[in-house]
Amino acid sequence: MRELSNLAMTLKGSIIREMHTAAAGMTDILNFTVGEPDFVTPQPIIERAYKSMLEGKTFYSQNRGILALREAIHQHHKEVDGTNIEADPEDNILVTIGATEALQLALLATINPGDEVIVLTPCWPNYLGMIAVAGGVAVCVPGYEENGFAPNPEDIEAAITPKTKAIMINSPSNPTGAVLPKSTIDEIAGIIEKHDLFALVDEVYRTIVFDNQKAASLTKYPAIKDNIIFINSFSKTFAMTGWRIGYVIAVPELISKMTLLHQNFANSIFVPAQEACITALEECLPDSEKMTESYEKRRNIIVKGLNDIKGFSCVQPGGAFYAFTNISEFGMPSREFCLKVLKNTNAVTVPGVGFGKSTGRLNLDHFIRVSYATADDKINEFLNRLNDFSQKFFASK
């Protein structure tokens, strides 16, 4: 066989999938790896998709997504969500295969080979792969544990070079659950304006925010509205991860080019799933709010529980459903630690080393990611097993 492309040979697989493989064949598994709700999609959404299929709506749709869904997205952001973002359904919105495709299309539409993209770490590992696919160079700027993993805007400014083209912002964050404070967002907005950067604003967790707070958003700054590429999905908000529906809102010139790229990747999205998303926006926000209430309760359980166990330290996340937990007292790399936990407790977690690049004082090998999008009884059992593991580990020292 002829040799494969350099890109195919250099891309790395997901460390999350690596842990799944390590747990394959084991029984009595407690899985705290996957970043998806444990709730079933609300019934009205399912019924709308079923009705649409019975009506024979199983053909190709418009490349940008059906107009009715784009109009529903427009109304949602205008009347409900409160984002200060131009979302004309004809010109500013593209429906995509989840937020993942939206992010990749945005990078392909804005990045030339060698262009640099600022990534705030810890980060979702796919960011680095997506930037590589687009031919760009990821420049990681760390957020530190003592600041709740929020970056220092001065570090962002210092990382910018003549090659810097874009910055990726994810708040609430995967993997830390960090919700960037408004003061930080203010300064990042100023940096974007000063350097005329594209801003890929990944807000797929924007509805999952705790303590009666609302996440500050770069969409609120008129001076950079043409720089903003706003990306969202239905996956986390409505427990629809398997449906694979997301969208991007940006200026017409960018949406037009992203649509051309989308035509070459996917052409169009399954119509019954799109119609189901209309129902999600119009009828199922109360279901989403109940899910967020459950995540907040689980957050409280798991953060207290982890901090009560010797060797574990966890700052309280403000949103999403992840606890990025310090395990440095155990004195081993995060991959080795997770495999040891798996072997001794049958609990699957994710090594922190997989969430970006260690830079500055941030050593990702000192952390693991725990997803608490699971039932309370499983969380309590997980904490009990970790406590037993910790006691035995330190007793043997």
Coordinates of C-alpha atoms in Angstrom, one line a residue:
M1 CA 0.0 0.0 0.0
R2 CA 1.2 3.5 -0.8
E3 CA 2.1 5.7 2.2
L4 CA -0.7 7.6 3.8
S5 CA -0.9 11.4 4.2
N6 CA 1.2 13.2 6.7
L7 CA -2.0 14.5 8.3
A8 CA -3.4 11.1 8.7
M9 CA -0.2 9.8 10.2
T10 CA 0.2 12.6 12.7
L11 CA -3.3 13.0 14.1
K12 CA -3.7 11.5 17.6
G13 CA -6.7 9.5 18.8
S14 CA -8.8 10.6 21.7
I15 CA -7.5 9.7 25.1
I16 CA -11.1 9.3 26.2
R17 CA -11.5 6.4 23.6
E18 CA -8.2 5.0 24.9
M19 CA -9.7 4.6 28.4
H20 CA -12.8 3.0 26.9
T21 CA -10.6 0.5 25.2
A22 CA -8.8 -0.2 28.4
A23 CA -12.1 -0.9 30.2
A24 CA -13.4 -3.2 27.4
G25 CA -14.5 -6.6 28.7
M26 CA -14.6 -5.5 32.4
T27 CA -17.8 -5.9 34.4
D28 CA -19.3 -3.7 37.1
I29 CA -17.9 -0.6 35.4
L30 CA -18.5 2.9 36.6
N31 CA -18.0 5.2 33.6
F32 CA -17.1 8.8 34.3
T33 CA -15.5 9.6 31.0
V34 CA -18.1 10.5 28.4
G35 CA -19.2 14.1 28.2
E36 CA -22.9 13.6 27.4
P37 CA -26.1 13.8 29.5
D38 CA -27.4 10.6 31.0
F39 CA -30.9 11.8 30.3
V40 CA -33.1 10.6 27.5
T41 CA -34.1 13.2 24.9
P42 CA -37.4 14.8 25.9
Q43 CA -40.4 13.0 24.5
P44 CA -41.8 15.9 22.5
I45 CA -38.6 16.1 20.5
I46 CA -38.7 12.4 19.7
E47 CA -42.3 12.5 18.7
R48 CA -41.7 15.5 16.4
A49 CA -38.9 13.5 14.6
Y50 CA -41.2 10.4 14.3
K51 CA -44.1 12.5 12.9
S52 CA -41.7 14.1 10.4
M53 CA -40.6 10.7 9.2
L54 CA -44.1 9.4 8.9
E55 CA -44.8 12.5 6.7
G56 CA -42.1 11.3 4.3
K57 CA -39.6 14.1 5.1
T58 CA -36.7 11.9 4.4
F59 CA -35.1 13.7 1.4
Y60 CA -32.2 16.2 1.1
S61 CA -32.8 19.6 2.7
Q62 CA -31.3 23.0 2.0
N63 CA -27.6 23.1 2.5
R64 CA -27.9 25.7 5.2
G65 CA -30.6 23.8 7.1
I66 CA -34.3 24.1 6.7
L67 CA -35.5 27.7 7.0
A68 CA -38.0 26.9 9.8
L69 CA -35.1 25.7 12.1
R70 CA -33.0 28.7 11.2
E71 CA -36.0 31.0 12.0
A72 CA -36.4 29.2 15.3
I73 CA -32.7 29.7 16.1
H74 CA -33.1 33.4 15.3
Q75 CA -36.1 33.8 17.6
H76 CA -34.4 31.9 20.4
H77 CA -31.4 34.1 20.4
K78 CA -33.4 37.3 19.9
E79 CA -36.1 36.7 22.5
V80 CA -35.0 33.9 24.9
D81 CA -31.2 33.5 25.0
G82 CA -30.2 37.1 25.2
T83 CA -27.1 37.0 23.0
N84 CA -26.3 40.2 21.2
I85 CA -25.6 38.5 17.9
E86 CA -27.0 39.1 14.4
A87 CA -28.8 35.9 13.5
D88 CA -30.8 36.6 10.3
P89 CA -32.1 33.2 9.3
E90 CA -31.4 33.8 5.6
D91 CA -27.8 35.0 5.9
N92 CA -26.2 34.4 9.3
I93 CA -27.0 30.8 10.2
L94 CA -25.7 27.5 9.1
V95 CA -27.0 24.2 10.5
T96 CA -24.3 21.6 10.9
I97 CA -23.5 18.0 12.0
G98 CA -23.2 18.9 15.6
A99 CA -20.9 21.7 16.9
T100 CA -17.9 19.6 15.9
E101 CA -18.5 20.2 12.2
A102 CA -19.3 23.8 12.8
L103 CA -15.9 24.3 14.6
Q104 CA -14.0 22.4 11.8
L105 CA -15.8 24.4 9.1
A106 CA -15.0 27.7 10.9
L107 CA -11.3 26.8 11.0
L108 CA -11.2 25.7 7.4
A109 CA -12.9 29.0 6.3
T110 CA -10.5 31.2 8.3
I111 CA -7.1 29.5 8.7
N112 CA -4.3 29.2 6.1
P113 CA -1.4 26.8 6.6
G114 CA 0.9 28.2 9.2
D115 CA -1.6 30.5 10.8
E116 CA -1.7 30.4 14.6
V117 CA -4.8 29.8 16.7
I118 CA -4.8 30.7 20.4
V119 CA -6.3 27.9 22.5
L120 CA -7.0 28.3 26.2
T121 CA -5.9 25.2 28.1
P122 CA -7.0 22.8 29.6
C123 CA -9.1 22.4 26.4
W124 CA -11.2 19.8 24.6
P125 CA -8.6 17.8 22.8
N126 CA -10.4 17.9 19.4
Y127 CA -9.5 21.6 19.2
L128 CA -5.8 20.6 18.5
G129 CA -6.8 18.0 15.9
M130 CA -9.1 20.4 14.1
I131 CA -6.5 23.1 13.9
A132 CA -4.1 20.6 12.5
V133 CA -6.6 19.5 9.9
A134 CA -6.9 23.1 8.8
G135 CA -3.2 23.5 8.6
G136 CA -2.9 25.8 11.5
V137 CA -0.7 25.9 14.5
A138 CA -2.2 25.7 18.0
V139 CA -0.7 28.1 20.5
C140 CA -1.8 27.1 24.0
V141 CA -2.3 29.6 26.8
P142 CA -2.7 28.1 30.2
G143 CA -5.4 28.7 32.8
Y144 CA -4.3 27.9 36.4
E145 CA -6.1 26.0 39.1
E146 CA -5.8 28.8 41.6
N147 CA -7.8 31.0 39.2
G148 CA -10.4 28.4 38.5
F149 CA -8.6 27.7 35.2
A150 CA -9.4 31.1 33.8
P151 CA -6.6 32.5 31.7
N152 CA -4.7 35.6 32.4
P153 CA -5.5 38.0 29.5
E154 CA -1.9 39.3 29.7
D155 CA -0.7 35.8 28.8
I156 CA -3.1 35.8 25.8
E157 CA -1.7 39.1 24.7
A158 CA 1.9 37.8 25.1
A159 CA 1.1 34.8 22.9
I160 CA 0.0 36.8 19.9
T161 CA 2.4 37.1 17.0
P162 CA 2.0 38.4 13.4
K163 CA 0.9 34.9 12.5
T164 CA -2.0 34.8 15.0
K165 CA -5.4 34.6 13.1
A166 CA -7.9 33.4 15.6
I167 CA -8.7 32.5 19.2
M168 CA -11.0 29.7 20.5
I169 CA -13.1 30.4 23.6
N170 CA -15.1 27.7 25.4
S171 CA -17.0 28.9 28.4
P172 CA -18.4 27.0 30.3
S173 CA -15.4 24.8 29.6
N174 CA -14.7 21.2 28.8
P175 CA -12.8 19.8 30.7
T176 CA -12.7 22.2 33.7
G177 CA -16.3 23.5 33.9
A178 CA -14.8 26.9 34.2
V179 CA -17.1 29.9 33.5
L180 CA -14.9 32.8 32.5
P181 CA -15.7 35.9 34.6
K182 CA -17.0 39.0 32.8
S183 CA -13.8 40.9 33.6
T184 CA -11.8 38.3 31.7
I185 CA -14.3 38.3 28.8
D186 CA -14.0 42.1 28.7
E187 CA -10.3 42.0 28.3
I188 CA -10.4 39.2 25.7
A189 CA -12.9 41.2 23.7
G190 CA -10.4 44.1 23.8
I191 CA -7.6 41.8 22.5
I192 CA -9.8 40.5 19.7
E193 CA -10.6 44.1 18.6
K194 CA -7.0 45.3 18.9
H195 CA -5.6 42.5 16.8
D196 CA -8.6 41.9 14.6
L197 CA -8.8 38.2 15.4
F198 CA -11.5 35.7 14.5
A199 CA -13.1 34.4 17.7
L200 CA -14.5 30.9 17.6
V201 CA -17.0 31.1 20.5
D202 CA -17.9 27.6 21.5
E203 CA -20.8 27.9 23.9
V204 CA -22.3 24.4 23.7
Y205 CA -22.6 24.4 27.6
R206 CA -24.0 27.9 27.8
T207 CA -27.3 26.7 29.4
I208 CA -25.5 24.6 32.0
V209 CA -24.4 27.2 34.5
F210 CA -24.8 27.0 38.3
D211 CA -25.3 29.2 41.4
N212 CA -27.9 31.4 39.7
Q213 CA -25.3 32.8 37.4
K214 CA -25.2 33.5 33.7
A215 CA -22.1 33.0 31.6
A216 CA -20.6 36.2 30.1
S217 CA -20.3 36.0 26.4
L218 CA -18.2 37.6 23.7
T219 CA -21.5 38.0 21.7
K220 CA -22.3 41.0 23.9
Y221 CA -19.6 43.3 22.4
P222 CA -20.8 45.3 19.3
A223 CA -17.3 46.4 18.4
I224 CA -16.3 42.8 17.5
K225 CA -19.5 41.5 16.2
D226 CA -18.0 40.8 12.7
N227 CA -15.2 38.8 14.4
I228 CA -17.5 36.4 16.2
I229 CA -18.1 32.9 15.0
F230 CA -20.7 31.7 17.4
I231 CA -21.1 27.9 17.7
N232 CA -23.8 26.0 19.6
S233 CA -25.5 22.6 19.5
F234 CA -28.6 20.9 20.8
S235 CA -26.5 18.0 22.2
K236 CA -25.9 19.1 25.8
T237 CA -28.8 21.5 26.3
F238 CA -31.5 19.0 25.3
A239 CA -29.7 15.6 25.8
M240 CA -29.5 15.1 22.0
T241 CA -25.8 14.1 21.6
G242 CA -26.6 11.3 19.2
W243 CA -28.8 13.5 17.0
R244 CA -25.7 15.4 15.8
I245 CA -27.3 18.8 15.2
G246 CA -25.4 22.1 15.8
Y247 CA -25.2 25.5 14.2
V248 CA -23.0 28.4 13.6
I249 CA -23.9 32.1 13.5
A250 CA -21.5 34.6 11.8
V251 CA -21.4 37.3 9.2
P252 CA -22.9 36.5 5.8
E253 CA -19.6 36.4 4.0
L254 CA -18.3 33.7 6.3
I255 CA -21.5 31.7 6.4
S256 CA -21.5 31.6 2.6
K257 CA -18.0 30.1 2.5
M258 CA -18.7 27.7 5.3
T259 CA -21.8 26.5 3.4
L260 CA -19.6 25.7 0.4
L261 CA -17.3 23.7 2.7
H262 CA -20.4 22.0 4.3
Q263 CA -21.6 21.0 0.8
N264 CA -18.4 19.1 0.3
F265 CA -18.5 17.4 3.7
A266 CA -22.1 16.6 4.4
N267 CA -24.4 18.4 1.9
S268 CA -27.4 18.6 4.2
I269 CA -28.8 17.4 7.6
F270 CA -31.6 14.8 8.2
V271 CA -34.9 16.8 8.1
P272 CA -36.7 15.0 10.9
A273 CA -33.9 15.7 13.2
Q274 CA -34.0 19.4 12.2
E275 CA -37.7 19.6 12.8
A276 CA -37.2 17.9 16.2
C277 CA -34.8 20.7 17.1
I278 CA -37.5 23.3 16.4
T279 CA -39.7 21.5 19.0
A280 CA -36.7 21.5 21.4
L281 CA -36.4 25.3 21.2
E282 CA -40.1 26.0 21.3
E283 CA -41.3 23.5 23.9
C284 CA -38.4 21.9 25.8
L285 CA -36.4 24.6 27.6
P286 CA -38.1 23.7 30.9
D287 CA -36.7 20.1 30.5
S288 CA -33.3 21.6 29.9
E289 CA -33.6 23.7 33.1
K290 CA -34.4 20.6 35.1
M291 CA -31.4 18.8 33.7
T292 CA -29.2 21.7 34.8
E293 CA -30.7 21.6 38.3
S294 CA -29.7 17.9 38.4
Y295 CA -26.1 18.7 37.3
E296 CA -25.7 21.3 39.9
K297 CA -26.8 18.9 42.7
R298 CA -24.4 16.3 41.3
R299 CA -21.6 18.9 41.1
N300 CA -22.1 19.6 44.8
I301 CA -21.9 15.9 45.7
I302 CA -18.9 15.1 43.6
V303 CA -16.8 18.2 44.4
K304 CA -17.3 17.8 48.2
G305 CA -16.8 14.1 47.9
L306 CA -13.5 14.4 46.0
N307 CA -12.1 17.0 48.3
D308 CA -12.9 14.8 51.3
I309 CA -10.7 12.0 49.9
K310 CA -6.9 12.1 50.6
G311 CA -4.9 12.9 47.5
F312 CA -7.7 14.5 45.6
S313 CA -8.3 18.3 45.2
C314 CA -11.0 19.8 43.0
V315 CA -11.9 23.5 42.5
Q316 CA -15.7 24.0 42.1
P317 CA -16.7 24.3 38.5
G318 CA -19.3 27.0 37.6
G319 CA -20.9 25.0 34.7
A320 CA -20.9 22.1 32.3
F321 CA -20.6 18.7 34.0
Y322 CA -16.9 18.1 34.6
A323 CA -14.7 18.1 37.6
F324 CA -11.0 18.6 36.7
T325 CA -9.4 17.1 39.7
N326 CA -5.8 17.4 41.0
I327 CA -4.2 14.1 41.7
S328 CA -0.5 15.2 42.0
E329 CA -0.3 13.9 45.6
F330 CA -0.3 10.4 44.2
G331 CA 3.0 11.1 42.5
M332 CA 2.4 9.5 39.1
P333 CA 1.4 10.6 35.6
S334 CA -2.3 10.9 34.9
R335 CA -2.5 8.1 32.4
E336 CA -0.8 5.7 34.8
F337 CA -3.1 6.9 37.6
C338 CA -6.3 6.4 35.6
L339 CA -5.2 2.9 34.6
K340 CA -4.4 2.1 38.2
V341 CA -7.8 3.4 39.4
L342 CA -9.5 1.3 36.6
K343 CA -7.7 -1.8 37.7
N344 CA -8.4 -1.4 41.4
T345 CA -11.9 0.2 41.3
N346 CA -13.4 -0.6 37.9
A347 CA -14.0 3.2 37.6
V348 CA -13.1 4.8 34.3
T349 CA -11.8 8.4 34.3
V350 CA -9.8 10.5 31.8
P351 CA -6.1 11.5 32.2
G352 CA -5.6 15.2 32.2
V353 CA -2.6 14.9 29.9
G354 CA -5.0 14.5 27.0
F355 CA -6.6 18.0 27.4
G356 CA -4.1 20.2 25.5
K357 CA -0.5 21.0 26.1
S358 CA 1.2 21.6 29.4
T359 CA 2.5 25.2 29.3
G360 CA 3.8 27.6 31.9
R361 CA 3.1 26.3 35.3
L362 CA 0.2 24.2 34.1
N363 CA 1.1 20.5 34.2
L364 CA -1.9 18.6 32.8
D365 CA -0.4 15.3 34.1
H366 CA -1.4 16.4 37.6
F367 CA -5.1 16.2 36.7
I368 CA -7.9 13.8 35.7
R369 CA -11.3 14.7 34.3
V370 CA -14.4 13.3 35.9
S371 CA -17.7 13.6 34.1
Y372 CA -20.6 13.8 36.6
A373 CA -23.4 13.5 34.0
T374 CA -24.5 10.3 35.7
A375 CA -26.9 9.2 38.4
D376 CA -26.4 10.2 42.1
D377 CA -26.1 6.6 43.2
K378 CA -23.3 6.0 40.8
I379 CA -21.5 9.1 41.9
N380 CA -21.7 8.0 45.5
E381 CA -20.5 4.5 44.6
F382 CA -17.6 6.0 42.6
L383 CA -16.6 8.2 45.6
N384 CA -16.7 5.2 47.9
R385 CA -14.4 3.2 45.6
L386 CA -12.0 6.1 45.2
N387 CA -11.9 6.5 49.0
D388 CA -11.0 2.8 49.4
F389 CA -8.4 3.1 46.7
S390 CA -6.8 6.2 48.3
Q391 CA -6.7 4.7 51.8
K392 CA -5.0 1.6 50.5
F393 CA -2.6 3.6 48.3
F394 CA -1.3 5.9 51.1
A395 CA -1.3 3.1 53.7
S396 CA 1.2 1.2 51.5
K397 CA 3.6 4.2 51.4

